[in-house]
Amino acid sequence: MLKHPGMKYYNINNHREKVSFRQSVLQGAASGKGLYFPERIPAFTREELVGMKGLDLPDLAARVLYDFVGDDFTPAGLSEICREAFNFPIPLVEVEDRVYGLELYHGPSLAFKDVGARFLSEVLKRFSGELNGQITVLVATSGDTGSAVAQSFLNVEGIRVVLLYPSGKVSKLQEKTLTAVKGNVQALEVEGSFDDCQRLVKQAFADEDLASRMTLTSANSINVGRFLPQSVYYFWAWSQLDHKEQEDLIISVPSGNYGNLSAGLMAWKMGLPVKKFVASSNINRVVPDYLETGKYQPRQAVATLSNAMDVGDPSNFVRITEIFDHDHNAITEHVRYYVVGDDQTRQAIAEISSEKGYVLDPHGAVGYLGCKAHLEPGQTGIFLETAHPAKFYQTVEECIGDRITIPGDLQNVLNREKNSRLMKADYSEFKELLLRRSR
Ligand SMILES: *Cc1c(COP(=O)(O)O)cnc(C)c1O
């Protein structure tokens, strides 16, 4: 693949607004709540794809991401970032004949968001070294994003992280992974809902006075620094298959905010031969309904067992339509959907455990069912396993009728002290807090 000089990112809401990779990462979102999108999607030839087979994960990552970082990193610089970021395994596990689970949960917070969060933290670390001052990363979280960001950014020099989470509305285990960290990571327990947290963060980004006094960015999946590295593991999974399996492959993605699926579609756009993607969803079916009817109608999310997918207005949806040039027919040709209720999720966890000896988490179970629903004879299916079953041990143990082992790291976190600051859902209080701690 030829390196194009200076890849730029445009605002999906205003194509004339273009910035470098560096600026898009430092800004998080574009103006008017727009998302950044690469102006060109590089394509790999067949030979180049086949050549990925012998690479280890960090080298493969550097090859996939090479064109996207523009002039902001040298090849050696990018390789170093990928070595640091992709430092945990992503195994492709055969669950049954021609059905594989891609285990994305072996990172520090035991969920797939570690991939994006680790890459973003390595990138921001280097950018902060070039700036005269600190970068403040703001995250509103209902659980999983905050844990991944807290773990990935812990003790990263030049970066301060402020996490906002709704008091009493995240699980005990999630709260511990959010608040058992100290130093440069500060957890704010907001007396309000997740939407209140998100509102406060959005207000901070829109505050010009604040922008003039500090460098603020977002670690939510709208940031291209979190979104792009997620394309890597689609190539990685493909490169693990044999030739015949590679030829007729479908991939099922358990989805909530649709960053993961958009990243898979980017990989396909880059030339990865995937026959079909499945948008596997719990009953929060805004995107399945769009695929069915062509109409996008956001609504209030409802609570399910796969709670990291309880999203009523997925922020990355616009990236999917952008990839397909807003052509609904083209989208439905490549993206199918499957909607799963909680009973079905429970049943799948129980059955796959007893019949195949493989333990799914509720999100992976949704992915598995979507994969099975669309797999045709002779095809190979991959579903993404996005969280370690131990993160949802109550549900999982109930389904499989057995205990599961909680990994040592998580066990340690559970024993640590909660370290958060209670705060009203009030912007002036929040702003004061942000300014007080900055230099
Ligand atoms: C965030 C999350 C998802 C949904 O991913 P999106 O990119 O938001 O679609 C699925 N599973 C788990 C465990 C998650 O944490």
PDB file of C-alpha atoms in Angstrom, residues 54-157:
ATOM      1  CA  GLY A  54       2.817 -14.047   9.373  1.00  0.00           C
ATOM      2  CA  LEU A  55       2.680 -10.817  11.377  1.00  0.00           C
ATOM      3  CA  ASP A  56       2.185 -10.608  15.107  1.00  0.00           C
ATOM      4  CA  LEU A  57      -0.687  -8.451  16.399  1.00  0.00           C
ATOM      5  CA  PRO A  58       1.271  -5.190  16.976  1.00  0.00           C
ATOM      6  CA  ASP A  59       2.939  -5.372  13.544  1.00  0.00           C
ATOM      7  CA  LEU A  60      -0.349  -6.114  11.866  1.00  0.00           C
ATOM      8  CA  ALA A  61      -1.902  -3.158  13.730  1.00  0.00           C
ATOM      9  CA  ALA A  62       0.833  -0.818  12.543  1.00  0.00           C
ATOM     10  CA  ARG A  63       0.330  -1.959   8.959  1.00  0.00           C
ATOM     11  CA  VAL A  64      -3.453  -1.442   9.072  1.00  0.00           C
ATOM     12  CA  LEU A  65      -3.208   1.981  10.734  1.00  0.00           C
ATOM     13  CA  TYR A  66      -0.200   3.295   8.821  1.00  0.00           C
ATOM     14  CA  ASP A  67      -2.120   5.482   6.388  1.00  0.00           C
ATOM     15  CA  PHE A  68      -4.554   6.821   8.996  1.00  0.00           C
ATOM     16  CA  VAL A  69      -2.076   8.633  11.197  1.00  0.00           C
ATOM     17  CA  GLY A  70      -1.078  10.941   8.362  1.00  0.00           C
ATOM     18  CA  ASP A  71       2.127  12.841   8.955  1.00  0.00           C
ATOM     19  CA  ASP A  72       1.767  12.750  12.713  1.00  0.00           C
ATOM     20  CA  PHE A  73       3.848   9.632  13.319  1.00  0.00           C
ATOM     21  CA  THR A  74       6.729   7.991  11.519  1.00  0.00           C
ATOM     22  CA  PRO A  75       6.387   4.271  10.770  1.00  0.00           C
ATOM     23  CA  ALA A  76       8.749   3.553  13.658  1.00  0.00           C
ATOM     24  CA  GLY A  77       6.737   5.815  15.972  1.00  0.00           C
ATOM     25  CA  LEU A  78       3.505   4.096  15.039  1.00  0.00           C
ATOM     26  CA  SER A  79       5.081   0.657  15.550  1.00  0.00           C
ATOM     27  CA  GLU A  80       6.122   1.654  19.025  1.00  0.00           C
ATOM     28  CA  ILE A  81       2.590   2.861  19.844  1.00  0.00           C
ATOM     29  CA  CYS A  82       1.108  -0.407  18.567  1.00  0.00           C
ATOM     30  CA  ARG A  83       3.591  -2.469  20.645  1.00  0.00           C
ATOM     31  CA  GLU A  84       2.449  -0.638  23.771  1.00  0.00           C
ATOM     32  CA  ALA A  85      -1.263  -0.582  22.939  1.00  0.00           C
ATOM     33  CA  PHE A  86      -1.765  -4.109  21.589  1.00  0.00           C
ATOM     34  CA  ASN A  87      -0.002  -5.783  24.486  1.00  0.00           C
ATOM     35  CA  PHE A  88      -2.616  -8.410  25.288  1.00  0.00           C
ATOM     36  CA  PRO A  89      -3.700 -11.427  23.227  1.00  0.00           C
ATOM     37  CA  ILE A  90      -6.840 -11.506  21.040  1.00  0.00           C
ATOM     38  CA  PRO A  91      -7.455 -15.230  20.526  1.00  0.00           C
ATOM     39  CA  LEU A  92      -9.824 -16.641  17.932  1.00  0.00           C
ATOM     40  CA  VAL A  93     -11.447 -19.634  19.618  1.00  0.00           C
ATOM     41  CA  GLU A  94     -13.394 -22.357  17.817  1.00  0.00           C
ATOM     42  CA  VAL A  95     -16.664 -22.747  19.731  1.00  0.00           C
ATOM     43  CA  GLU A  96     -18.189 -25.239  17.327  1.00  0.00           C
ATOM     44  CA  ASP A  97     -17.584 -26.371  13.767  1.00  0.00           C
ATOM     45  CA  ARG A  98     -16.982 -23.244  11.658  1.00  0.00           C
ATOM     46  CA  VAL A  99     -18.103 -20.872  14.411  1.00  0.00           C
ATOM     47  CA  TYR A 100     -15.418 -18.851  16.144  1.00  0.00           C
ATOM     48  CA  GLY A 101     -15.465 -16.410  19.029  1.00  0.00           C
ATOM     49  CA  LEU A 102     -12.989 -13.541  18.819  1.00  0.00           C
ATOM     50  CA  GLU A 103     -12.086 -12.899  22.456  1.00  0.00           C
ATOM     51  CA  LEU A 104     -11.504  -9.178  22.769  1.00  0.00           C
ATOM     52  CA  TYR A 105     -11.570  -9.201  26.549  1.00  0.00           C
ATOM     53  CA  HIS A 106      -8.049  -9.993  27.653  1.00  0.00           C
ATOM     54  CA  GLY A 107      -7.067  -6.368  28.320  1.00  0.00           C
ATOM     55  CA  PRO A 108      -6.835  -4.582  31.670  1.00  0.00           C
ATOM     56  CA  SER A 109     -10.571  -3.885  32.151  1.00  0.00           C
ATOM     57  CA  LEU A 110     -11.642  -7.228  30.610  1.00  0.00           C
ATOM     58  CA  ALA A 111     -13.728  -5.643  27.844  1.00  0.00           C
ATOM     59  CA  PHE A 112     -13.105  -4.866  24.188  1.00  0.00           C
ATOM     60  CA  LYS A 113     -13.011  -1.119  24.863  1.00  0.00           C
ATOM     61  CA  ASP A 114      -9.467  -1.652  26.131  1.00  0.00           C
ATOM     62  CA  VAL A 115      -8.255  -1.918  22.531  1.00  0.00           C
ATOM     63  CA  GLY A 116      -9.364   1.589  21.637  1.00  0.00           C
ATOM     64  CA  ALA A 117      -8.629   3.090  25.035  1.00  0.00           C
ATOM     65  CA  ARG A 118      -5.063   1.777  25.127  1.00  0.00           C
ATOM     66  CA  PHE A 119      -4.298   3.029  21.630  1.00  0.00           C
ATOM     67  CA  LEU A 120      -5.785   6.439  22.401  1.00  0.00           C
ATOM     68  CA  SER A 121      -3.801   6.761  25.619  1.00  0.00           C
ATOM     69  CA  GLU A 122      -0.522   5.942  23.834  1.00  0.00           C
ATOM     70  CA  VAL A 123      -1.285   8.496  21.129  1.00  0.00           C
ATOM     71  CA  LEU A 124      -2.322  11.220  23.572  1.00  0.00           C
ATOM     72  CA  LYS A 125       0.728  10.578  25.717  1.00  0.00           C
ATOM     73  CA  ARG A 126       2.924  11.479  22.754  1.00  0.00           C
ATOM     74  CA  PHE A 127       0.848  14.513  21.791  1.00  0.00           C
ATOM     75  CA  SER A 128       0.922  15.833  25.341  1.00  0.00           C
ATOM     76  CA  GLY A 129       4.710  15.667  25.258  1.00  0.00           C
ATOM     77  CA  GLU A 130       4.624  18.161  22.375  1.00  0.00           C
ATOM     78  CA  LEU A 131       2.180  20.523  24.095  1.00  0.00           C
ATOM     79  CA  ASN A 132       3.051  22.954  26.832  1.00  0.00           C
ATOM     80  CA  GLY A 133       0.649  21.717  29.388  1.00  0.00           C
ATOM     81  CA  GLN A 134      -1.733  19.048  30.323  1.00  0.00           C
ATOM     82  CA  ILE A 135      -4.442  17.333  28.317  1.00  0.00           C
ATOM     83  CA  THR A 136      -7.686  16.737  30.167  1.00  0.00           C
ATOM     84  CA  VAL A 137      -9.709  13.756  29.018  1.00  0.00           C
ATOM     85  CA  LEU A 138     -13.414  13.847  29.884  1.00  0.00           C
ATOM     86  CA  VAL A 139     -15.562  10.732  29.889  1.00  0.00           C
ATOM     87  CA  ALA A 140     -19.183  10.242  30.775  1.00  0.00           C
ATOM     88  CA  THR A 141     -19.688   6.584  31.525  1.00  0.00           C
ATOM     89  CA  SER A 142     -22.379   4.119  32.458  1.00  0.00           C
ATOM     90  CA  GLY A 143     -19.689   1.611  33.390  1.00  0.00           C
ATOM     91  CA  ASP A 144     -17.533  -0.107  30.803  1.00  0.00           C
ATOM     92  CA  THR A 145     -16.030   2.858  28.986  1.00  0.00           C
ATOM     93  CA  GLY A 146     -14.949   4.438  32.246  1.00  0.00           C
ATOM     94  CA  SER A 147     -13.231   1.268  33.466  1.00  0.00           C
ATOM     95  CA  ALA A 148     -11.306   0.852  30.215  1.00  0.00           C
ATOM     96  CA  VAL A 149     -10.261   4.504  30.185  1.00  0.00           C
ATOM     97  CA  ALA A 150      -9.350   4.528  33.886  1.00  0.00           C
ATOM     98  CA  GLN A 151      -7.092   1.486  33.443  1.00  0.00           C
ATOM     99  CA  SER A 152      -5.543   2.610  30.151  1.00  0.00           C
ATOM    100  CA  PHE A 153      -4.738   6.161  31.244  1.00  0.00           C
ATOM    101  CA  LEU A 154      -3.566   5.416  34.747  1.00  0.00           C
ATOM    102  CA  ASN A 155      -0.247   7.147  35.465  1.00  0.00           C
ATOM    103  CA  VAL A 156       0.108   8.435  31.908  1.00  0.00           C
ATOM    104  CA  GLU A 157       2.176  11.559  32.237  1.00  0.00           C
TER     105      GLU A 157
END
